[in-house]
Amino acid sequence: DIQMTQSPSSVSASVGDRVTITCQASQGISSWLAWYQQKPGKAPTLLIYAASTLQSGVPSRFSGGGSGTDFTLTISSLQPEDFATYYCQQANSFPHSFGQGTKLEIK
Amino acid sequence: EVQLVESGGGLVQPGGSLRLSCAASGFTFSSYAMSWVRQAPGKGLEWFSAIISSADSTEYADSVKGRFTISRDNSKNTLYLQMNSLRAEDTAVYYCAKSPWGSGVQFFDYWGQGTLVTVSS
């Protein structure tokens, strides 16, 4: 099974900051990676799939990169609504696995 | 508008059974693979079961294999999860999630609102 490791587990930042979250797979997954945002008490929403493709309706300040085992999610200029928990997910093989999550908090 | 609405959650004793449903609307349900994902209180997301559009193939995580069964009725636009031999560690919010395609590996472009399953005596 493929293990997904995100870092950091939490990060504090201010509105307007640029933030990068990383996700590492225990083995190569090509570009089979997605990123989700989850706000408290809500279902996750898809932000990025295929490592770097922005889901329809997602603001362009979100971007994804990487391939193989190392991936990034970058938010170029944080907005108040971006404070949430972010998860990566590998879709290279079953069982699909998620990272443990990165909580983005207001500084 | 795509909508996924889960139901059937609740309190069940250890060893008991529960059946969850996920009613789909706003898209051609029979064309897309579906999954169940759960989230224990205060914890992260855990994928544990998937079914392709035709229902001919299913996948399970080891944590639920042999205890849970995923199924779908494309005539009713509904996804199901039969959960047997429930354990305390199955306590979680259960989400159904839609894949962007009909088979194979999955991302999840739409999610339901979730239904809480609590396993406790």
Coordinates of N, CA and C in Angstrom, one line a residue:
Chain A
D1 N 0.8 -1.2 0.0 CA 0.0 0.0 0.0 C 0.9 1.3 0.0
I2 N 0.4 2.3 -0.6 CA 1.1 3.6 -0.7 C 0.8 4.5 0.5
Q3 N 1.8 5.0 1.1 CA 1.6 5.9 2.2 C 1.8 7.3 1.7
M4 N 1.0 8.2 2.2 CA 1.1 9.6 1.8 C 1.4 10.4 3.1
T5 N 2.5 11.2 3.0 CA 2.9 12.0 4.1 C 2.9 13.5 3.8
Q6 N 2.2 14.3 4.5 CA 2.1 15.7 4.3 C 2.9 16.5 5.3
S7 N 3.4 17.6 4.9 CA 4.1 18.5 5.8 C 3.9 20.0 5.4
P8 N 3.8 20.9 6.4 CA 3.7 20.6 7.8 C 2.3 20.0 8.2
S9 N 2.2 19.6 9.4 CA 0.9 19.2 9.9 C 0.0 20.4 10.2
S10 N 0.6 21.5 10.5 CA -0.1 22.7 10.7 C 0.8 23.9 10.3
V11 N 0.2 25.0 9.9 CA 0.9 26.2 9.6 C 0.1 27.4 9.9
S12 N 0.7 28.4 10.4 CA 0.1 29.7 10.7 C 0.5 30.7 9.7
A13 N -0.4 31.4 9.1 CA -0.1 32.4 8.1 C -1.1 33.6 8.1
S14 N -0.7 34.6 7.5 CA -1.6 35.8 7.4 C -2.2 36.0 6.1
V15 N -3.3 36.7 6.0 CA -3.9 37.1 4.7 C -2.9 37.8 3.9
G16 N -2.8 37.3 2.6 CA -1.8 37.8 1.7 C -0.6 37.0 1.5
D17 N -0.3 36.2 2.5 CA 0.9 35.3 2.5 C 0.8 34.3 1.4
R18 N 2.0 33.8 1.0 CA 2.1 32.7 0.1 C 2.5 31.5 0.9
V19 N 1.7 30.4 0.7 CA 1.9 29.2 1.5 C 2.1 28.0 0.6
T20 N 3.0 27.1 1.0 CA 3.2 25.9 0.2 C 3.1 24.7 1.2
I21 N 2.3 23.7 0.8 CA 2.2 22.4 1.5 C 2.8 21.3 0.7
T22 N 3.5 20.4 1.3 CA 4.1 19.3 0.5 C 3.4 18.0 0.9
C23 N 3.5 17.1 -0.1 CA 2.9 15.7 0.1 C 3.9 14.8 -0.6
Q24 N 4.3 13.8 0.2 CA 5.3 12.8 -0.4 C 4.6 11.4 -0.4
A25 N 4.7 10.7 -1.5 CA 4.2 9.3 -1.6 C 5.4 8.3 -1.3
S26 N 5.0 7.2 -0.7 CA 6.0 6.2 -0.4 C 6.6 5.5 -1.6
Q27 N 5.9 5.6 -2.7 CA 6.4 5.1 -4.0 C 5.9 5.9 -5.1
G28 N 6.4 5.8 -6.3 CA 6.0 6.7 -7.4 C 4.6 6.5 -7.8
I29 N 3.9 7.6 -8.0 CA 2.5 7.6 -8.4 C 2.3 8.5 -9.6
S30 N 3.3 8.7 -10.4 CA 3.2 9.5 -11.6 C 2.6 10.8 -11.2
S31 N 1.5 11.2 -11.9 CA 0.8 12.5 -11.5 C -0.6 12.2 -10.9
W32 N -0.8 11.0 -10.4 CA -2.1 10.6 -9.9 C -2.3 11.1 -8.4
L33 N -2.4 12.4 -8.3 CA -2.5 13.0 -7.0 C -3.6 14.1 -7.1
A34 N -4.4 14.2 -6.0 CA -5.4 15.2 -5.9 C -5.2 16.0 -4.6
W35 N -5.7 17.2 -4.5 CA -5.7 18.0 -3.3 C -7.1 18.4 -3.0
Y36 N -7.5 18.3 -1.7 CA -8.8 18.7 -1.2 C -8.7 19.7 -0.1
Q37 N -9.7 20.6 0.0 CA -9.9 21.5 1.1 C -11.1 21.1 1.9
Q38 N -10.9 21.1 3.2 CA -12.0 20.8 4.1 C -12.2 21.8 5.2
K39 N -13.3 22.4 5.3 CA -13.6 23.3 6.4 C -14.4 22.6 7.5
P40 N -14.3 23.1 8.8 CA -14.9 22.4 9.9 C -16.4 22.1 9.6
G41 N -16.8 20.8 9.9 CA -18.2 20.4 9.7 C -18.7 20.2 8.3
K42 N -17.8 20.4 7.4 CA -18.2 20.3 6.0 C -17.5 19.1 5.3
A43 N -18.0 18.7 4.1 CA -17.3 17.7 3.3 C -16.1 18.3 2.6
P44 N -15.2 17.5 2.3 CA -14.0 18.0 1.5 C -14.5 18.5 0.1
T45 N -13.7 19.4 -0.5 CA -14.0 19.8 -1.9 C -12.7 19.6 -2.7
L46 N -12.8 19.2 -3.9 CA -11.7 19.0 -4.8 C -11.1 20.3 -5.3
L47 N -9.8 20.5 -5.1 CA -9.1 21.7 -5.6 C -8.3 21.4 -6.9
I48 N -7.5 20.4 -6.8 CA -6.6 20.1 -7.9 C -6.6 18.5 -8.1
Y49 N -6.5 18.1 -9.4 CA -6.4 16.7 -9.7 C -5.3 16.6 -10.7
A50 N -4.8 15.3 -10.9 CA -3.7 15.0 -11.8 C -2.5 15.9 -11.5
A51 N -2.3 16.2 -10.2 CA -1.2 16.9 -9.6 C -1.2 18.4 -9.9
S52 N -1.7 18.8 -11.0 CA -1.6 20.3 -11.3 C -2.8 20.9 -12.1
T53 N -3.8 20.1 -12.3 CA -5.0 20.6 -13.0 C -6.0 21.2 -12.0
L54 N -6.3 22.4 -12.2 CA -7.3 23.1 -11.3 C -8.7 22.7 -11.6
Q55 N -9.4 22.2 -10.5 CA -10.8 21.9 -10.7 C -11.6 23.1 -11.1
S56 N -12.6 22.9 -11.9 CA -13.5 24.0 -12.3 C -14.0 24.8 -11.1
G57 N -13.9 26.1 -11.2 CA -14.4 27.0 -10.2 C -13.5 27.3 -9.0
V58 N -12.3 26.6 -9.0 CA -11.3 26.9 -8.0 C -10.5 28.1 -8.3
P59 N -10.3 29.0 -7.4 CA -9.5 30.2 -7.7 C -8.1 30.0 -8.2
S60 N -7.6 30.8 -9.1 CA -6.3 30.6 -9.7 C -5.1 30.8 -8.7
R61 N -5.4 31.3 -7.5 CA -4.3 31.4 -6.5 C -3.9 30.1 -6.0
F62 N -4.7 29.0 -6.3 CA -4.3 27.7 -5.9 C -3.5 27.1 -7.1
S63 N -2.4 26.4 -6.8 CA -1.7 25.7 -7.9 C -1.0 24.4 -7.3
G64 N -0.9 23.5 -8.1 CA -0.3 22.2 -7.7 C 0.9 21.9 -8.6
G65 N 1.8 21.1 -8.1 CA 3.0 20.7 -8.9 C 3.5 19.4 -8.4
G66 N 4.5 18.9 -9.2 CA 5.2 17.7 -8.8 C 4.8 16.5 -9.6
S67 N 5.5 15.4 -9.5 CA 5.2 14.1 -10.1 C 6.1 13.1 -9.4
G68 N 5.8 11.8 -9.6 CA 6.6 10.8 -9.0 C 6.2 10.6 -7.5
T69 N 7.1 11.1 -6.6 CA 6.8 10.9 -5.2 C 6.6 12.3 -4.4
D70 N 7.0 13.4 -5.1 CA 7.0 14.7 -4.3 C 6.1 15.7 -5.0
F71 N 5.1 16.2 -4.2 CA 4.1 17.1 -4.7 C 4.0 18.3 -3.8
T72 N 3.4 19.4 -4.4 CA 3.2 20.6 -3.7 C 1.8 21.2 -4.0
L73 N 1.3 21.9 -3.0 CA 0.1 22.7 -3.2 C 0.5 24.1 -2.7
T74 N 0.3 25.1 -3.6 CA 0.7 26.5 -3.2 C -0.5 27.4 -3.3
I75 N -0.7 28.2 -2.3 CA -1.7 29.2 -2.3 C -0.9 30.5 -2.4
S76 N -1.1 31.3 -3.5 CA -0.2 32.4 -3.8 C -0.4 33.6 -2.9
S77 N -1.7 33.9 -2.5 CA -2.0 35.0 -1.7 C -3.2 34.6 -0.9
L78 N -3.0 34.3 0.4 CA -4.0 33.7 1.2 C -5.2 34.7 1.4
Q79 N -6.4 34.1 1.3 CA -7.6 34.9 1.5 C -8.3 34.3 2.8
P80 N -9.1 35.1 3.4 CA -9.7 34.6 4.7 C -10.4 33.3 4.5
E81 N -11.0 33.0 3.4 CA -11.8 31.8 3.2 C -10.9 30.6 3.0
D82 N -9.6 30.8 2.9 CA -8.6 29.7 2.6 C -8.2 29.0 3.9
F83 N -8.5 29.5 5.1 CA -8.1 28.9 6.3 C -9.0 27.7 6.5
A84 N -8.3 26.5 6.4 CA -9.0 25.2 6.4 C -8.0 24.1 6.5
T85 N -8.4 22.9 6.4 CA -7.5 21.8 6.4 C -7.4 21.2 5.0
Y86 N -6.1 20.9 4.6 CA -5.9 20.4 3.2 C -5.4 19.0 3.2
Y87 N -5.9 18.2 2.3 CA -5.5 16.8 2.2 C -5.0 16.5 0.8
C88 N -3.9 15.7 0.7 CA -3.6 15.1 -0.6 C -4.1 13.7 -0.6
Q89 N -4.3 13.2 -1.8 CA -4.8 11.8 -2.0 C -4.2 11.2 -3.3
Q90 N -3.7 10.0 -3.1 CA -3.1 9.3 -4.3 C -4.2 8.5 -5.0
A91 N -4.2 8.5 -6.3 CA -5.2 7.8 -7.1 C -4.4 6.9 -8.1
N92 N -3.2 6.5 -7.7 CA -2.4 5.6 -8.6 C -2.9 4.2 -8.5
S93 N -3.3 3.8 -7.3 CA -3.7 2.4 -7.1 C -4.6 2.3 -5.9
F94 N -5.3 1.2 -5.8 CA -6.1 0.9 -4.6 C -5.2 0.1 -3.6
P95 N -5.4 0.3 -2.3 CA -6.3 1.3 -1.7 C -5.9 2.7 -1.8
H96 N -6.8 3.6 -2.3 CA -6.5 5.0 -2.3 C -6.1 5.4 -0.9
S97 N -5.2 6.4 -0.8 CA -4.8 6.8 0.5 C -4.7 8.4 0.5
F98 N -5.0 8.9 1.7 CA -4.9 10.3 1.9 C -3.7 10.6 2.8
G99 N -3.2 11.8 2.7 CA -2.3 12.3 3.7 C -3.0 12.6 4.9
Q100 N -2.2 12.9 6.0 CA -2.8 13.1 7.3 C -3.5 14.5 7.5
G101 N -3.3 15.3 6.5 CA -3.9 16.7 6.6 C -2.9 17.7 7.0
T102 N -3.1 18.9 6.5 CA -2.4 20.1 7.0 C -3.4 21.2 7.3
K103 N -3.4 21.6 8.6 CA -4.3 22.6 9.1 C -3.7 24.0 8.9
L104 N -4.3 24.8 8.1 CA -3.9 26.2 7.8 C -4.6 27.1 8.7
E105 N -3.9 27.8 9.6 CA -4.5 28.7 10.6 C -4.1 30.1 10.4
I106 N -4.9 31.0 10.9 CA -4.7 32.4 10.9 C -3.6 32.8 11.9
K107 N -2.6 33.5 11.5 CA -1.6 34.0 12.4 C -2.1 35.3 13.1
Chain B
E1 N -27.5 20.5 -11.0 CA -26.6 20.6 -9.9 C -26.4 19.2 -9.3
V2 N -25.2 18.8 -9.2 CA -24.9 17.5 -8.6 C -25.2 17.5 -7.1
Q3 N -25.9 16.5 -6.7 CA -26.2 16.3 -5.3 C -26.0 14.9 -4.9
L4 N -25.4 14.7 -3.7 CA -25.2 13.4 -3.1 C -25.7 13.5 -1.7
V5 N -26.7 12.7 -1.3 CA -27.3 12.8 0.0 C -27.3 11.4 0.7
E6 N -26.4 11.4 1.7 CA -26.3 10.1 2.5 C -27.4 10.0 3.6
S7 N -27.8 8.8 3.9 CA -28.7 8.6 5.0 C -28.4 7.2 5.6
G8 N -29.0 7.0 6.8 CA -28.9 5.6 7.4 C -28.0 5.6 8.6
G9 N -27.3 6.6 8.8 CA -26.4 6.6 10.0 C -27.1 6.6 11.3
G10 N -26.4 6.4 12.4 CA -27.0 6.4 13.7 C -26.1 5.6 14.7
L11 N -26.7 5.3 15.8 CA -26.0 4.6 16.9 C -26.3 3.1 16.8
V12 N -25.2 2.3 16.8 CA -25.3 0.9 16.8 C -24.4 0.3 17.7
Q13 N -24.7 -0.9 18.3 CA -23.9 -1.6 19.2 C -22.8 -2.3 18.5
P14 N -21.6 -2.5 19.2 CA -20.6 -3.3 18.6 C -21.1 -4.7 18.2
G15 N -20.7 -5.1 17.0 CA -21.1 -6.3 16.4 C -22.4 -6.2 15.6
G16 N -23.0 -5.1 15.7 CA -24.2 -4.8 14.9 C -24.0 -4.5 13.5
S17 N -25.1 -4.2 12.8 CA -25.1 -3.9 11.4 C -25.9 -2.6 11.1
L18 N -25.5 -2.0 9.9 CA -26.2 -0.8 9.5 C -26.0 -0.7 8.0
R19 N -27.0 -0.1 7.4 CA -27.0 0.1 5.9 C -27.1 1.5 5.6
L20 N -26.1 2.1 4.9 CA -26.1 3.4 4.5 C -26.6 3.5 3.0
S21 N -27.2 4.6 2.7 CA -27.6 4.9 1.3 C -27.1 6.3 0.9
C22 N -26.9 6.4 -0.4 CA -26.4 7.7 -0.9 C -27.2 8.0 -2.2
A23 N -28.2 8.9 -2.1 CA -29.0 9.2 -3.2 C -28.4 10.3 -4.1
A24 N -28.2 10.0 -5.4 CA -27.6 10.9 -6.3 C -28.5 11.5 -7.3
S25 N -28.2 12.8 -7.6 CA -29.1 13.5 -8.6 C -28.2 14.6 -9.3
G26 N -28.7 15.0 -10.4 CA -28.0 16.1 -11.1 C -26.9 15.6 -12.1
F27 N -26.8 14.3 -12.2 CA -25.8 13.7 -13.2 C -26.3 12.3 -13.6
T28 N -25.7 11.7 -14.6 CA -26.0 10.4 -15.0 C -25.3 9.4 -14.1
F29 N -25.9 9.0 -13.1 CA -25.3 8.2 -12.0 C -24.7 6.9 -12.6
S30 N -25.4 6.3 -13.5 CA -24.9 5.0 -14.1 C -23.6 5.1 -14.8
S31 N -23.1 6.3 -15.1 CA -21.9 6.5 -15.9 C -20.6 6.7 -15.0
Y32 N -20.8 6.8 -13.7 CA -19.6 7.2 -12.9 C -19.4 6.2 -11.8
A33 N -18.1 5.9 -11.5 CA -17.7 5.2 -10.3 C -18.0 6.0 -9.1
M34 N -18.1 5.3 -8.0 CA -18.4 5.9 -6.7 C -17.6 5.3 -5.6
S35 N -17.4 6.0 -4.6 CA -16.6 5.5 -3.4 C -17.3 5.9 -2.1
W36 N -16.9 5.3 -1.0 CA -17.2 5.7 0.3 C -15.8 6.1 1.0
V37 N -15.9 7.2 1.7 CA -14.7 7.7 2.4 C -15.3 8.0 3.8
R38 N -14.5 7.8 4.8 CA -14.9 8.1 6.2 C -13.9 8.9 6.9
Q39 N -14.4 9.5 8.0 CA -13.6 10.4 8.8 C -14.0 10.2 10.3
A40 N -13.1 9.6 11.0 CA -13.3 9.5 12.5 C -13.2 10.8 13.1
P41 N -13.9 11.0 14.3 CA -14.0 12.3 14.9 C -12.6 12.9 15.2
G42 N -12.4 14.1 14.7 CA -11.1 14.8 14.8 C -9.9 14.2 14.0
K43 N -10.2 13.3 13.2 CA -9.1 12.6 12.4 C -9.2 12.9 10.9
G44 N -8.3 12.3 10.1 CA -8.2 12.6 8.7 C -9.2 11.7 7.9
L45 N -9.0 11.8 6.6 CA -9.9 11.1 5.7 C -9.4 9.7 5.4
E46 N -10.3 8.7 5.3 CA -9.9 7.3 5.0 C -10.8 6.8 3.9
W47 N -10.2 6.6 2.7 CA -10.9 5.9 1.6 C -11.0 4.4 2.0
F48 N -12.2 3.8 1.8 CA -12.3 2.4 2.1 C -13.1 1.5 1.2
S49 N -13.8 2.1 0.2 CA -14.5 1.2 -0.7 C -14.9 2.0 -2.0
A50 N -14.8 1.2 -3.1 CA -15.2 1.8 -4.4 C -15.9 0.8 -5.3
I51 N -16.7 1.3 -6.2 CA -17.5 0.5 -7.1 C -17.5 1.2 -8.5
I52 N -17.3 0.4 -9.5 CA -17.3 1.1 -10.9 C -18.8 1.3 -11.3
S53 N -18.9 2.0 -12.4 CA -20.2 2.4 -12.9 C -21.2 1.3 -13.1
S54 N -20.7 0.2 -13.6 CA -21.6 -1.0 -14.0 C -21.8 -1.9 -12.8
A55 N -21.1 -1.6 -11.7 CA -21.2 -2.4 -10.5 C -20.5 -3.8 -10.6
D56 N -19.8 -4.0 -11.7 CA -19.2 -5.3 -11.9 C -17.9 -5.5 -11.1
S57 N -17.3 -4.4 -10.6 CA -16.1 -4.5 -9.8 C -16.1 -3.6 -8.6
T58 N -15.6 -4.1 -7.5 CA -15.5 -3.4 -6.3 C -14.1 -3.5 -5.7
E59 N -13.8 -2.5 -4.8 CA -12.5 -2.5 -4.1 C -12.8 -2.2 -2.7
Y60 N -11.9 -2.7 -1.8 CA -12.1 -2.5 -0.4 C -10.7 -2.3 0.3
A61 N -10.7 -1.5 1.3 CA -9.5 -1.4 2.2 C -9.5 -2.6 3.1
D62 N -8.3 -3.0 3.5 CA -8.2 -4.1 4.5 C -9.0 -3.9 5.7
S63 N -9.2 -2.6 6.1 CA -9.8 -2.3 7.4 C -11.3 -2.7 7.4
V64 N -11.9 -2.9 6.2 CA -13.3 -3.2 6.2 C -13.6 -4.5 5.4
K65 N -12.6 -5.0 4.7 CA -12.8 -6.2 3.8 C -13.4 -7.3 4.6
G66 N -14.4 -7.9 4.1 CA -15.1 -9.0 4.7 C -16.2 -8.6 5.6
R67 N -16.3 -7.3 6.0 CA -17.3 -6.8 6.9 C -18.3 -5.9 6.2
F68 N -17.8 -5.1 5.2 CA -18.6 -4.1 4.5 C -18.8 -4.5 3.1
T69 N -19.9 -4.2 2.5 CA -20.2 -4.5 1.1 C -20.8 -3.2 0.5
I70 N -20.1 -2.8 -0.6 CA -20.6 -1.7 -1.4 C -21.4 -2.2 -2.6
S71 N -22.5 -1.5 -2.9 CA -23.3 -1.9 -4.0 C -24.0 -0.6 -4.6
R72 N -24.7 -0.8 -5.7 CA -25.4 0.3 -6.3 C -26.6 -0.2 -7.1
D73 N -27.6 0.7 -7.1 CA -28.7 0.4 -8.0 C -28.9 1.6 -9.0
N74 N -28.4 1.3 -10.2 CA -28.4 2.4 -11.1 C -29.8 2.8 -11.6
S75 N -30.8 2.0 -11.4 CA -32.2 2.3 -11.7 C -32.7 3.3 -10.7
K76 N -32.2 3.3 -9.5 CA -32.6 4.1 -8.4 C -31.7 5.3 -8.1
N77 N -30.6 5.3 -8.9 CA -29.6 6.4 -8.7 C -29.1 6.4 -7.2
T78 N -28.8 5.2 -6.7 CA -28.5 5.1 -5.3 C -27.3 4.2 -5.1
L79 N -26.4 4.6 -4.2 CA -25.2 3.9 -3.7 C -25.5 3.4 -2.3
Y80 N -25.1 2.2 -2.0 CA -25.3 1.6 -0.7 C -24.0 1.1 -0.1
L81 N -24.1 1.0 1.3 CA -23.0 0.4 2.0 C -23.6 -0.4 3.1
Q82 N -23.4 -1.7 3.0 CA -23.9 -2.6 4.1 C -22.7 -2.9 5.0
M83 N -22.9 -2.5 6.3 CA -21.8 -2.6 7.3 C -22.2 -3.6 8.3
N84 N -21.5 -4.7 8.4 CA -21.7 -5.8 9.4 C -20.5 -5.8 10.4
S85 N -20.7 -6.5 11.5 CA -19.7 -6.7 12.5 C -19.0 -5.4 12.9
L86 N -19.8 -4.4 13.2 CA -19.3 -3.1 13.4 C -18.5 -3.1 14.7
R87 N -17.4 -2.2 14.7 CA -16.5 -2.1 15.8 C -16.5 -0.6 16.2
A88 N -16.0 -0.4 17.4 CA -15.9 1.0 17.9 C -15.1 1.9 17.0
E89 N -14.0 1.3 16.4 CA -13.2 2.0 15.5 C -13.8 2.4 14.1
D90 N -15.0 1.9 13.9 CA -15.8 2.3 12.7 C -16.6 3.5 12.9
T91 N -16.5 4.1 14.1 CA -17.2 5.3 14.4 C -16.6 6.4 13.6
A92 N -17.5 7.1 12.8 CA -17.0 8.1 11.8 C -18.1 8.8 11.1
V93 N -17.8 9.9 10.5 CA -18.7 10.4 9.4 C -18.4 9.7 8.1
Y94 N -19.5 9.2 7.5 CA -19.3 8.4 6.3 C -19.8 9.3 5.1
Y95 N -18.9 9.5 4.1 CA -19.2 10.3 2.9 C -19.3 9.4 1.7
C96 N -20.2 9.6 0.8 CA -20.1 9.0 -0.5 C -19.5 10.1 -1.4
A97 N -18.8 9.6 -2.4 CA -18.0 10.5 -3.2 C -18.0 10.0 -4.7
K98 N -18.2 11.0 -5.6 CA -18.3 10.6 -7.0 C -16.9 10.8 -7.7
S99 N -16.6 9.8 -8.6 CA -15.4 9.9 -9.4 C -15.7 10.6 -10.7
P100 N -14.7 11.2 -11.3 CA -15.0 11.9 -12.6 C -15.1 11.0 -13.8
W101 N -14.9 9.7 -13.6 CA -15.0 8.7 -14.7 C -15.6 7.4 -14.2
G102 N -15.9 6.5 -15.1 CA -16.7 5.3 -14.8 C -16.0 4.1 -14.2
S103 N -14.7 4.1 -14.3 CA -14.0 2.9 -13.8 C -12.6 3.3 -13.4
G104 N -11.8 2.3 -12.9 CA -10.4 2.6 -12.6 C -10.3 3.4 -11.3
V105 N -9.1 3.9 -11.2 CA -8.7 4.7 -10.0 C -9.5 6.0 -10.0
Q106 N -9.6 6.6 -8.8 CA -10.5 7.7 -8.6 C -10.0 8.9 -7.9
F107 N -10.3 10.1 -8.4 CA -10.4 11.3 -7.6 C -11.9 11.5 -7.3
F108 N -12.1 12.5 -6.5 CA -13.5 12.6 -6.0 C -13.9 14.1 -6.2
D109 N -14.8 14.3 -7.3 CA -15.1 15.7 -7.7 C -16.3 16.2 -7.0
Y110 N -17.2 15.3 -6.4 CA -18.3 15.7 -5.6 C -18.5 14.8 -4.4
W111 N -18.9 15.4 -3.3 CA -19.0 14.6 -2.0 C -20.4 14.9 -1.5
G112 N -21.0 13.9 -0.7 CA -22.2 14.2 0.0 C -21.8 14.9 1.3
Q113 N -22.9 15.2 2.1 CA -22.7 16.0 3.3 C -22.2 15.1 4.5
G114 N -22.3 13.8 4.3 CA -21.9 12.9 5.3 C -23.0 12.4 6.3
T115 N -22.8 11.2 6.8 CA -23.8 10.7 7.8 C -22.9 10.1 8.9
L116 N -23.3 10.4 10.2 CA -22.5 9.9 11.3 C -22.9 8.5 11.7
V117 N -22.0 7.7 11.9 CA -22.2 6.3 12.4 C -21.4 6.2 13.7
T118 N -22.1 5.9 14.8 CA -21.5 5.8 16.1 C -21.7 4.3 16.6
V119 N -20.6 3.7 16.8 CA -20.6 2.3 17.3 C -20.2 2.3 18.8
S120 N -21.2 2.0 19.6 CA -21.0 2.1 21.1 C -22.1 1.3 21.8
S121 N -21.7 0.8 22.9 CA -22.7 0.1 23.8 C -23.3 1.0 24.8

